[in-house]
mmCIF file of C-alpha atoms in Angstrom:
data_model
loop_
_atom_site.group_PDB
_atom_site.id
_atom_site.type_symbol
_atom_site.label_atom_id
_atom_site.label_comp_id
_atom_site.label_asym_id
_atom_site.label_seq_id
_atom_site.Cartn_x
_atom_site.Cartn_y
_atom_site.Cartn_z
ATOM 1 C CA MET T 1 62.311 102.327 -100.624
ATOM 2 C CA GLU T 2 61.434 105.932 -99.890
ATOM 3 C CA LYS T 3 61.685 108.318 -102.829
ATOM 4 C CA ILE T 4 63.411 111.604 -102.258
ATOM 5 C CA SER T 5 62.166 114.516 -104.356
ATOM 6 C CA ASN T 6 64.322 117.569 -104.681
ATOM 7 C CA LYS T 7 62.383 120.798 -104.924
ATOM 8 C CA GLY T 8 63.646 124.330 -105.121
ATOM 9 C CA PHE T 9 65.062 126.924 -107.469
ATOM 10 C CA TYR T 10 67.812 126.533 -109.994
ATOM 11 C CA PHE T 11 69.856 129.617 -110.744
ATOM 12 C CA LYS T 12 72.058 130.183 -113.754
ATOM 13 C CA GLN T 13 73.672 133.111 -115.491
ATOM 14 C CA TYR T 14 71.240 135.153 -117.571
ATOM 15 C CA GLU T 15 71.506 134.618 -121.299
ATOM 16 C CA ALA T 16 69.946 137.271 -123.477
ATOM 17 C CA PRO T 17 67.638 135.917 -126.188
ATOM 18 C CA PHE T 18 69.164 135.842 -129.644
ATOM 19 C CA VAL T 19 68.362 138.850 -131.775
ATOM 20 C CA SER T 20 69.503 138.916 -135.374
ATOM 21 C CA PRO T 21 71.788 141.757 -136.550
ATOM 22 C CA PHE T 22 68.971 143.024 -138.781
ATOM 23 C CA ASP T 23 66.446 143.188 -135.921
ATOM 24 C CA LYS T 24 68.919 145.022 -133.673
ATOM 25 C CA LEU T 25 69.572 147.666 -136.311
ATOM 26 C CA PHE T 26 65.920 147.842 -137.380
ATOM 27 C CA ASP T 27 64.831 148.727 -133.846
ATOM 28 C CA ILE T 28 67.277 151.640 -133.812
ATOM 29 C CA PHE T 29 66.307 152.636 -137.346
ATOM 30 C CA LYS T 30 62.617 152.879 -136.383
ATOM 31 C CA GLU T 31 63.489 155.227 -133.534
ATOM 32 C CA LEU T 32 65.632 157.389 -135.799
ATOM 33 C CA ILE T 33 63.086 157.526 -138.613
ATOM 34 C CA THR T 34 60.502 158.789 -136.112
ATOM 35 C CA HIS T 35 62.822 161.594 -134.983
ATOM 36 C CA THR T 36 63.681 162.562 -138.565
ATOM 37 C CA ALA T 37 60.003 162.679 -139.606
ATOM 38 C CA GLY T 38 60.462 159.980 -142.224
ATOM 39 C CA ASP T 39 63.714 161.316 -143.714
ATOM 40 C CA VAL T 40 65.507 158.091 -144.679
ATOM 41 C CA GLU T 41 68.823 159.684 -145.654
ATOM 42 C CA GLU T 42 69.105 161.575 -142.377
ATOM 43 C CA ALA T 43 68.143 158.490 -140.363
ATOM 44 C CA ILE T 44 70.773 156.342 -142.115
ATOM 45 C CA ASP T 45 73.363 159.084 -141.601
ATOM 46 C CA TRP T 46 72.594 159.090 -137.877
ATOM 47 C CA LEU T 47 72.754 155.307 -137.851
ATOM 48 C CA ARG T 48 76.157 155.437 -139.552
ATOM 49 C CA GLN T 49 77.448 157.815 -136.878
ATOM 50 C CA LEU T 50 76.119 155.549 -134.119
ATOM 51 C CA ASP T 51 77.779 152.598 -135.814
ATOM 52 C CA MET T 52 81.132 154.372 -135.824
ATOM 53 C CA GLU T 53 80.795 155.207 -132.127
ATOM 54 C CA TYR T 54 79.310 151.983 -130.778
ATOM 55 C CA GLN T 55 80.357 149.363 -133.381
ATOM 56 C CA LEU T 56 76.820 148.221 -134.143
ATOM 57 C CA THR T 57 77.952 146.217 -137.164
ATOM 58 C CA ASP T 58 80.932 144.056 -138.122
ATOM 59 C CA ASP T 59 82.478 142.556 -141.250
ATOM 60 C CA ASN T 60 79.880 139.767 -141.294
ATOM 61 C CA TYR T 61 76.950 142.193 -141.397
ATOM 62 C CA THR T 62 77.595 145.776 -142.468
ATOM 63 C CA LEU T 63 75.372 148.818 -142.577
ATOM 64 C CA ASP T 64 75.141 148.427 -146.361
ATOM 65 C CA ASP T 65 73.861 144.877 -145.819
ATOM 66 C CA PHE T 66 71.218 146.274 -143.497
ATOM 67 C CA VAL T 67 70.040 148.847 -146.049
ATOM 68 C CA GLU T 68 69.818 146.145 -148.712
ATOM 69 C CA ASP T 69 67.759 143.988 -146.338
ATOM 70 C CA LEU T 70 65.417 146.919 -145.732
ATOM 71 C CA LYS T 71 64.749 147.022 -149.461
ATOM 72 C CA LYS T 72 64.391 143.237 -149.807
ATOM 73 C CA LYS T 73 61.969 143.024 -146.879
ATOM 74 C CA GLY T 74 59.803 145.828 -148.262
ATOM 75 C CA TYR T 75 60.658 148.550 -145.729
ATOM 76 C CA LEU T 76 62.354 150.908 -148.214
ATOM 77 C CA ARG T 77 61.567 151.876 -151.770
ATOM 78 C CA GLU T 78 63.245 153.996 -154.411
ATOM 79 C CA GLU T 79 61.336 157.096 -155.509
ATOM 80 C CA ILE T 80 62.042 159.157 -158.637
ATOM 81 C CA LYS T 81 62.326 162.892 -157.995
ATOM 82 C CA ASP T 82 61.297 165.652 -160.400
ATOM 83 C CA ASP T 83 64.894 166.084 -161.605
ATOM 84 C CA GLY T 84 65.120 162.399 -162.537
ATOM 85 C CA SER T 85 67.271 161.362 -159.590
ATOM 86 C CA THR T 86 66.162 158.752 -157.056
ATOM 87 C CA GLU T 87 65.784 158.877 -153.305
ATOM 88 C CA ARG T 88 64.945 156.303 -150.679
ATOM 89 C CA ALA T 89 61.637 156.464 -148.813
ATOM 90 C CA ILE T 90 59.862 154.303 -146.278
ATOM 91 C CA THR T 91 56.914 152.141 -147.312
ATOM 92 C CA PRO T 92 53.456 151.594 -145.760
ATOM 93 C CA LYS T 93 54.930 148.455 -144.194
ATOM 94 C CA THR T 94 57.426 150.635 -142.319
ATOM 95 C CA GLU T 95 54.687 153.058 -141.267
ATOM 96 C CA GLN T 96 52.774 150.194 -139.682
ATOM 97 C CA ALA T 97 55.958 148.941 -137.999
ATOM 98 C CA LEU T 98 56.428 152.415 -136.488
ATOM 99 C CA ARG T 99 52.879 152.381 -135.103
ATOM 100 C CA GLN T 100 53.384 148.912 -133.655
ATOM 101 C CA ARG T 101 56.656 149.961 -132.031
ATOM 102 C CA ALA T 102 55.033 153.057 -130.541
ATOM 103 C CA LEU T 103 52.252 150.876 -129.167
ATOM 104 C CA GLU T 104 54.768 148.531 -127.541
ATOM 105 C CA GLN T 105 56.798 151.411 -126.103
ATOM 106 C CA ILE T 106 53.891 153.353 -124.653
ATOM 107 C CA PHE T 107 51.242 150.731 -123.937
ATOM 108 C CA GLY T 108 53.527 147.718 -123.575
ATOM 109 C CA ASN T 109 52.220 146.882 -120.112
ATOM 110 C CA LEU T 110 48.659 146.309 -121.296
ATOM 111 C CA LYS T 111 46.941 143.011 -120.682
ATOM 112 C CA LYS T 112 44.939 141.354 -123.413
ATOM 113 C CA ASN T 113 41.250 142.031 -123.037
ATOM 114 C CA GLY T 114 38.797 139.897 -124.960
ATOM 115 C CA ARG T 115 37.118 141.607 -127.861
ATOM 116 C CA GLY T 116 38.627 144.971 -127.061
ATOM 117 C CA ASN T 117 35.494 147.051 -126.521
ATOM 118 C CA HIS T 118 34.897 149.693 -123.875
ATOM 119 C CA THR T 119 32.827 148.420 -120.958
ATOM 120 C CA THR T 120 30.533 150.725 -119.038
ATOM 121 C CA LYS T 121 29.069 150.577 -115.564
ATOM 122 C CA TYR T 122 25.688 149.781 -117.103
ATOM 123 C CA ALA T 123 24.338 146.285 -117.626
ATOM 124 C CA GLY T 124 22.662 145.716 -120.933
ATOM 125 C CA PRO T 125 22.621 143.828 -124.226
ATOM 126 C CA GLY T 126 26.350 143.232 -124.403
ATOM 127 C CA ASP T 127 28.428 140.151 -125.037
ATOM 128 C CA GLU T 128 30.487 139.959 -121.840
ATOM 129 C CA GLN T 129 28.744 138.026 -119.065
ATOM 130 C CA THR T 130 28.782 139.553 -115.593
ATOM 131 C CA GLY T 131 27.822 136.431 -113.614
ATOM 132 C CA GLU T 132 24.772 138.200 -112.141
ATOM 133 C CA PHE T 133 21.159 137.249 -112.779
ATOM 134 C CA ARG T 134 17.903 139.185 -112.948
ATOM 135 C CA ALA T 135 14.279 138.562 -113.819
ATOM 136 C CA TYR T 136 13.331 138.261 -117.486
ATOM 137 C CA HIS T 137 11.873 141.397 -119.065
ATOM 138 C CA PHE T 138 9.960 141.685 -122.295
ATOM 139 C CA GLY T 139 12.450 142.305 -125.099
ATOM 140 C CA ASP T 140 15.306 140.265 -123.618
ATOM 141 C CA GLY T 141 16.808 137.871 -126.138
ATOM 142 C CA LEU T 142 16.031 134.183 -125.703
ATOM 143 C CA ASP T 143 19.753 133.429 -125.823
ATOM 144 C CA ARG T 144 20.133 135.405 -122.577
ATOM 145 C CA ILE T 145 17.839 133.109 -120.596
ATOM 146 C CA SER T 146 19.672 131.012 -118.021
ATOM 147 C CA LEU T 147 18.069 127.594 -118.338
ATOM 148 C CA THR T 148 19.447 126.211 -115.078
ATOM 149 C CA GLU T 149 18.325 129.144 -112.947
ATOM 150 C CA SER T 150 14.935 129.316 -114.668
ATOM 151 C CA LEU T 151 14.230 125.597 -114.049
ATOM 152 C CA ARG T 152 15.290 126.038 -110.454
ATOM 153 C CA ASN T 153 12.826 128.906 -110.056
ATOM 154 C CA ALA T 154 10.057 126.826 -111.626
ATOM 155 C CA GLN T 155 10.574 124.050 -109.068
ATOM 156 C CA ILE T 156 10.678 126.490 -106.159
ATOM 157 C CA ASN T 157 7.652 128.521 -107.286
ATOM 158 C CA ASN T 158 5.423 125.739 -108.637
ATOM 159 C CA GLY T 159 6.495 122.619 -106.791
ATOM 160 C CA ILE T 160 8.097 119.426 -108.090
ATOM 161 C CA GLY T 161 4.990 117.287 -108.376
ATOM 162 C CA GLU T 162 4.163 118.518 -111.870
ATOM 163 C CA PHE T 163 6.581 120.588 -113.915
ATOM 164 C CA HIS T 164 5.233 124.045 -114.745
ATOM 165 C CA LEU T 165 7.292 126.931 -116.165
ATOM 166 C CA THR T 166 5.912 130.472 -116.432
ATOM 167 C CA GLU T 167 7.329 133.775 -117.581
ATOM 168 C CA ASN T 168 7.765 134.798 -113.964
ATOM 169 C CA ASP T 169 10.229 131.921 -113.501
ATOM 170 C CA LEU T 170 12.545 133.030 -116.287
ATOM 171 C CA VAL T 171 15.942 134.458 -115.355
ATOM 172 C CA VAL T 172 18.517 136.081 -117.632
ATOM 173 C CA GLU T 173 22.215 136.549 -117.050
ATOM 174 C CA ASP T 174 23.275 140.159 -117.283
ATOM 175 C CA ALA T 175 25.930 141.200 -119.767
ATOM 176 C CA GLN T 176 28.159 144.237 -119.754
ATOM 177 C CA TYR T 177 26.979 146.937 -122.119
ATOM 178 C CA LYS T 178 29.535 147.714 -124.815
ATOM 179 C CA ALA T 179 30.093 151.287 -125.911
ATOM 180 C CA GLN T 180 31.493 152.607 -129.141
ATOM 181 C CA MET T 181 33.659 155.706 -129.054
ATOM 182 C CA SER T 182 34.520 158.381 -131.592
ATOM 183 C CA THR T 183 37.747 160.176 -130.723
ATOM 184 C CA VAL T 184 39.492 163.180 -132.226
ATOM 185 C CA LEU T 185 43.150 163.612 -131.350
ATOM 186 C CA MET T 186 44.455 167.194 -131.624
ATOM 187 C CA ILE T 187 48.224 167.669 -131.900
ATOM 188 C CA ASP T 188 49.879 171.040 -131.428
ATOM 189 C CA ILE T 189 52.536 171.621 -134.126
ATOM 190 C CA SER T 190 53.317 175.228 -133.235
ATOM 191 C CA HIS T 191 56.939 176.325 -133.067
ATOM 192 C CA SER T 192 57.001 176.093 -129.280
ATOM 193 C CA MET T 193 56.956 172.287 -129.552
ATOM 194 C CA ILE T 194 60.691 172.418 -130.323
ATOM 195 C CA LEU T 195 61.684 175.547 -128.429
ATOM 196 C CA TYR T 196 64.357 175.684 -125.720
ATOM 197 C CA GLY T 197 66.191 172.664 -127.100
ATOM 198 C CA GLU T 198 63.466 170.222 -126.050
ATOM 199 C CA ASP T 199 61.849 167.910 -128.598
ATOM 200 C CA ARG T 200 58.195 167.681 -127.624
ATOM 201 C CA ILE T 201 56.736 166.811 -131.004
ATOM 202 C CA THR T 202 58.344 163.343 -131.233
ATOM 203 C CA PRO T 203 56.759 162.019 -127.995
ATOM 204 C CA ALA T 204 53.418 163.530 -129.031
ATOM 205 C CA LYS T 205 53.776 161.875 -132.434
ATOM 206 C CA LYS T 206 54.589 158.515 -130.823
ATOM 207 C CA VAL T 207 51.478 158.760 -128.676
ATOM 208 C CA ALA T 208 49.362 159.472 -131.747
ATOM 209 C CA MET T 209 50.816 156.458 -133.582
ATOM 210 C CA ALA T 210 50.337 154.222 -130.555
ATOM 211 C CA LEU T 211 46.767 155.377 -130.039
ATOM 212 C CA ALA T 212 46.007 154.825 -133.729
ATOM 213 C CA GLU T 213 47.387 151.286 -133.587
ATOM 214 C CA LEU T 214 45.575 150.601 -130.317
ATOM 215 C CA ILE T 215 42.191 151.659 -131.675
ATOM 216 C CA THR T 216 42.497 149.933 -135.040
ATOM 217 C CA THR T 217 43.644 146.638 -133.530
ATOM 218 C CA ARG T 218 41.873 146.427 -130.158
ATOM 219 C CA TYR T 219 38.878 148.730 -130.569
ATOM 220 C CA PRO T 220 37.927 148.170 -134.228
ATOM 221 C CA LYS T 221 34.394 149.504 -133.726
ATOM 222 C CA ASP T 222 35.728 152.869 -132.574
ATOM 223 C CA THR T 223 36.726 155.728 -134.825
ATOM 224 C CA LEU T 224 39.799 157.930 -134.577
ATOM 225 C CA ASP T 225 40.345 161.196 -136.425
ATOM 226 C CA ILE T 226 43.572 163.146 -136.110
ATOM 227 C CA LEU T 227 44.142 166.832 -136.686
ATOM 228 C CA VAL T 228 47.046 169.181 -136.228
ATOM 229 C CA PHE T 229 46.813 172.843 -135.347
ATOM 230 C CA GLY T 230 49.166 175.778 -135.745
ATOM 231 C CA ASN T 231 47.949 179.031 -137.278
ATOM 232 C CA ASP T 232 45.089 176.930 -138.690
ATOM 233 C CA ALA T 233 43.889 173.353 -138.196
ATOM 234 C CA TRP T 234 43.649 170.561 -140.725
ATOM 235 C CA PRO T 235 43.076 166.800 -140.626
ATOM 236 C CA ILE T 236 45.824 164.282 -141.286
ATOM 237 C CA SER T 237 45.690 160.554 -141.907
ATOM 238 C CA ILE T 238 47.211 157.839 -139.759
ATOM 239 C CA GLN T 239 49.742 157.229 -142.526
ATOM 240 C CA GLU T 240 51.002 160.812 -142.245
ATOM 241 C CA LEU T 241 51.919 160.590 -138.563
ATOM 242 C CA PRO T 242 55.571 159.494 -138.995
ATOM 243 C CA TYR T 243 56.223 162.520 -141.210
ATOM 244 C CA LEU T 244 54.734 165.089 -138.847
ATOM 245 C CA LYS T 245 56.888 168.196 -138.303
ATOM 246 C CA VAL T 246 56.640 171.387 -136.297
ATOM 247 C CA GLY T 247 56.101 174.528 -138.350
ATOM 248 C CA PRO T 248 56.713 178.258 -137.836
ATOM 249 C CA TYR T 249 53.232 178.570 -136.394
ATOM 250 C CA HIS T 250 51.407 180.226 -133.546
ATOM 251 C CA THR T 251 48.861 178.197 -131.559
ATOM 252 C CA ASN T 252 45.306 178.499 -132.870
ATOM 253 C CA THR T 253 43.548 176.282 -130.343
ATOM 254 C CA VAL T 254 40.157 177.650 -131.399
ATOM 255 C CA ALA T 255 40.620 176.430 -134.981
ATOM 256 C CA GLY T 256 41.534 172.978 -133.671
ATOM 257 C CA LEU T 257 38.450 172.812 -131.477
ATOM 258 C CA GLN T 258 36.183 173.977 -134.272
ATOM 259 C CA LEU T 259 37.464 171.319 -136.647
ATOM 260 C CA ALA T 260 37.332 168.607 -133.964
ATOM 261 C CA MET T 261 33.679 169.341 -133.193
ATOM 262 C CA ASP T 262 32.824 169.438 -136.913
ATOM 263 C CA MET T 263 34.388 165.991 -137.263
ATOM 264 C CA LEU T 264 32.459 164.598 -134.313
ATOM 265 C CA ARG T 265 29.117 166.035 -135.452
ATOM 266 C CA ARG T 266 29.308 163.700 -138.443
ATOM 267 C CA LYS T 267 29.771 160.617 -136.250
ATOM 268 C CA ARG T 268 26.769 158.473 -135.350
ATOM 269 C CA ASN T 269 28.263 157.190 -132.111
ATOM 270 C CA THR T 270 26.720 158.646 -128.984
ATOM 271 C CA ASN T 271 30.079 158.585 -127.169
ATOM 272 C CA LYS T 272 32.449 161.260 -128.398
ATOM 273 C CA GLN T 273 35.581 162.838 -126.985
ATOM 274 C CA ILE T 274 38.537 165.055 -127.817
ATOM 275 C CA PHE T 275 42.162 164.556 -126.765
ATOM 276 C CA MET T 276 44.362 167.637 -127.058
ATOM 277 C CA ILE T 277 48.154 167.475 -126.735
ATOM 278 C CA THR T 278 49.717 170.919 -126.438
ATOM 279 C CA ASP T 279 52.578 172.651 -124.693
ATOM 280 C CA GLY T 280 51.801 176.319 -125.211
ATOM 281 C CA LYS T 281 49.229 178.954 -124.642
ATOM 282 C CA PRO T 282 46.698 179.832 -127.353
ATOM 283 C CA SER T 283 48.210 182.730 -129.256
ATOM 284 C CA CYS T 284 46.220 183.020 -132.462
ATOM 285 C CA VAL T 285 42.656 183.178 -133.791
ATOM 286 C CA ARG T 286 41.344 183.697 -137.291
ATOM 287 C CA GLU T 287 38.879 186.531 -137.737
ATOM 288 C CA LYS T 288 35.745 186.382 -139.890
ATOM 289 C CA ASP T 289 37.420 188.449 -142.615
ATOM 290 C CA GLY T 290 40.187 185.851 -142.929
ATOM 291 C CA THR T 291 42.874 187.836 -141.123
ATOM 292 C CA TYR T 292 44.736 186.507 -138.100
ATOM 293 C CA TYR T 293 44.877 188.064 -134.680
ATOM 294 C CA MET T 294 48.106 186.981 -132.971
ATOM 295 C CA ASN T 295 49.642 187.726 -129.607
ATOM 296 C CA SER T 296 52.463 185.651 -128.117
ATOM 297 C CA ASN T 297 52.893 187.845 -125.023
ATOM 298 C CA GLY T 298 51.141 186.288 -122.068
ATOM 299 C CA LEU T 299 47.544 185.119 -122.153
ATOM 300 C CA ASP T 300 45.558 187.366 -124.449
ATOM 301 C CA GLU T 301 42.068 187.833 -122.995
ATOM 302 C CA TYR T 302 40.430 188.043 -126.430
ATOM 303 C CA ILE T 303 41.947 184.714 -127.552
ATOM 304 C CA VAL T 304 41.461 182.960 -124.227
ATOM 305 C CA GLU T 305 37.775 183.870 -124.027
ATOM 306 C CA GLN T 306 37.155 182.263 -127.397
ATOM 307 C CA CYS T 307 38.837 179.093 -126.153
ATOM 308 C CA TYR T 308 36.568 179.045 -123.089
ATOM 309 C CA ASN T 309 33.508 179.594 -125.266
ATOM 310 C CA HIS T 310 34.369 176.644 -127.487
ATOM 311 C CA ALA T 311 35.046 174.474 -124.453
ATOM 312 C CA ALA T 312 31.571 175.314 -123.149
ATOM 313 C CA GLN T 313 30.077 174.653 -126.584
ATOM 314 C CA ALA T 314 31.661 171.183 -126.621
ATOM 315 C CA ARG T 315 30.174 170.557 -123.191
ATOM 316 C CA LYS T 316 26.681 171.334 -124.513
ATOM 317 C CA LEU T 317 27.297 168.789 -127.266
ATOM 318 C CA HIS T 318 28.312 166.241 -124.586
ATOM 319 C CA ILE T 319 31.881 166.114 -125.894
ATOM 320 C CA PRO T 320 34.427 165.974 -123.052
ATOM 321 C CA ILE T 321 37.878 167.364 -123.764
ATOM 322 C CA THR T 322 40.947 165.838 -122.147
ATOM 323 C CA THR T 323 43.898 168.215 -122.273
ATOM 324 C CA PHE T 324 47.456 166.974 -121.922
ATOM 325 C CA MET T 325 49.563 170.046 -121.180
ATOM 326 C CA ILE T 326 53.281 169.469 -121.687
ATOM 327 C CA ALA T 327 54.315 172.501 -119.674
ATOM 328 C CA ASN T 328 54.822 173.497 -116.059
ATOM 329 C CA ASP T 329 54.216 177.246 -116.276
ATOM 330 C CA PRO T 330 51.753 178.261 -113.528
ATOM 331 C CA TYR T 331 49.930 180.781 -115.736
ATOM 332 C CA LEU T 332 49.427 178.131 -118.426
ATOM 333 C CA GLN T 333 48.087 175.714 -115.839
ATOM 334 C CA GLN T 334 45.662 178.393 -114.726
ATOM 335 C CA PHE T 335 44.401 178.697 -118.297
ATOM 336 C CA VAL T 336 43.952 174.924 -118.566
ATOM 337 C CA ASN T 337 42.104 174.854 -115.242
ATOM 338 C CA HIS T 338 39.561 177.415 -116.477
ATOM 339 C CA PHE T 339 39.333 175.704 -119.861
ATOM 340 C CA THR T 340 38.649 172.335 -118.222
ATOM 341 C CA GLU T 341 36.101 173.860 -115.870
ATOM 342 C CA ALA T 342 34.220 175.345 -118.821
ATOM 343 C CA ASN T 343 34.098 171.961 -120.529
ATOM 344 C CA GLN T 344 33.784 169.802 -117.398
ATOM 345 C CA GLY T 345 36.455 167.574 -118.969
ATOM 346 C CA LYS T 346 39.838 166.443 -117.704
ATOM 347 C CA ALA T 347 43.334 167.879 -117.645
ATOM 348 C CA PHE T 348 46.760 166.385 -117.069
ATOM 349 C CA TYR T 349 49.943 168.339 -116.484
ATOM 350 C CA THR T 350 52.657 166.033 -117.606
ATOM 351 C CA GLY T 351 56.244 165.721 -118.619
ATOM 352 C CA LEU T 352 57.107 163.791 -121.740
ATOM 353 C CA LYS T 353 57.785 160.468 -120.028
ATOM 354 C CA GLY T 354 54.324 159.504 -118.808
ATOM 355 C CA LEU T 355 52.252 161.015 -121.593
ATOM 356 C CA GLY T 356 51.261 157.792 -123.334
ATOM 357 C CA GLU T 357 50.253 155.877 -120.234
ATOM 358 C CA MET T 358 47.973 158.680 -119.071
ATOM 359 C CA ILE T 359 46.317 158.939 -122.458
ATOM 360 C CA PHE T 360 45.610 155.228 -122.411
ATOM 361 C CA GLU T 361 44.168 155.349 -118.901
ATOM 362 C CA ASP T 362 41.808 158.121 -119.947
ATOM 363 C CA TYR T 363 40.895 156.379 -123.194
ATOM 364 C CA VAL T 364 39.860 153.170 -121.441
ATOM 365 C CA ARG T 365 38.165 154.854 -118.484
ATOM 366 C CA ASN T 366 36.406 157.591 -120.404
ATOM 367 C CA ARG T 367 32.898 158.799 -119.697
ATOM 368 C CA LYS T 368 30.208 157.028 -121.622
ATOM 369 C CA LYS T 369 26.448 157.124 -121.953
ATOM 370 C CA ARG T 370 24.134 154.235 -122.483
ATOM 371 C CA VAL T 371 21.970 154.457 -125.607
ATOM 372 C CA ARG T 372 18.375 153.749 -124.618
#
């Protein structure tokens, strides 16, 4: 009797995967806590307003239940203030959750990639096989010798009557050379990052958190240093990123570049680079006597020339600078063009939406040198 097999597609109504009430609220809470720079009370107040408008909770699971769960799960802690009162604050566990969320939001379309090291166009003593073979050279590791190909060469070169293997018969399989990278991420926290009713600091902060999580989890051999620059520049830790705020500052790009290059000089890696996220023109430099020269009107030639000089200095140190300009002003783009030309680096003129994806593309495809 002939068997009839039915093949085809079966369609049914989409059913969303189950998400617990806590997880639904926690996802919103993480977004709010990023916008409020770690201010728990403000984030919960916003969440309460959203709950009133969109009925995020019900009698079975209230907002108070959610806050209690945050404490039980280790996401909130009580801190004692100087006056003896207590306030709620996020924990290191929450900080890591924020970095992971930023990574998923910005780099969520990434594919897993082995050990997570940067590959270069050079073949060398790496650990990722290329599938290509070459003759053995003195100094190649014995574990790189392809036994099958070497025996085949021995038979071809010396005949099959009597087995004879020489050094000339040996073949090794090439491996992709792995590069280590030291990166400094510069974040502009001048007042212009929140001017004109547009929040530019939060997307920049998310990118920094995502990049930090990306490097520490997928590129563990790399190093990442983060600095912020306003009137001056100073380093911050990964843990400080959620709390980052814009200040009443001008934009001292020169101070940021000086600190970034000082950081990279101390790194032993040959491959070094600077990422700079900014939305405004350089408007401030610090003089040798400690005073500040400031000018927010147009592009000040005195300030701009110092920026170009530092870009050229970084080029001599083989440190490419990738600038992500969150602005569309033609005169600012002209400045970035000249700045990038002086450094021979890269520049992107971007809105806030695609910032993270472009930073990742440049991070993975950066310029590298082989250490000989």
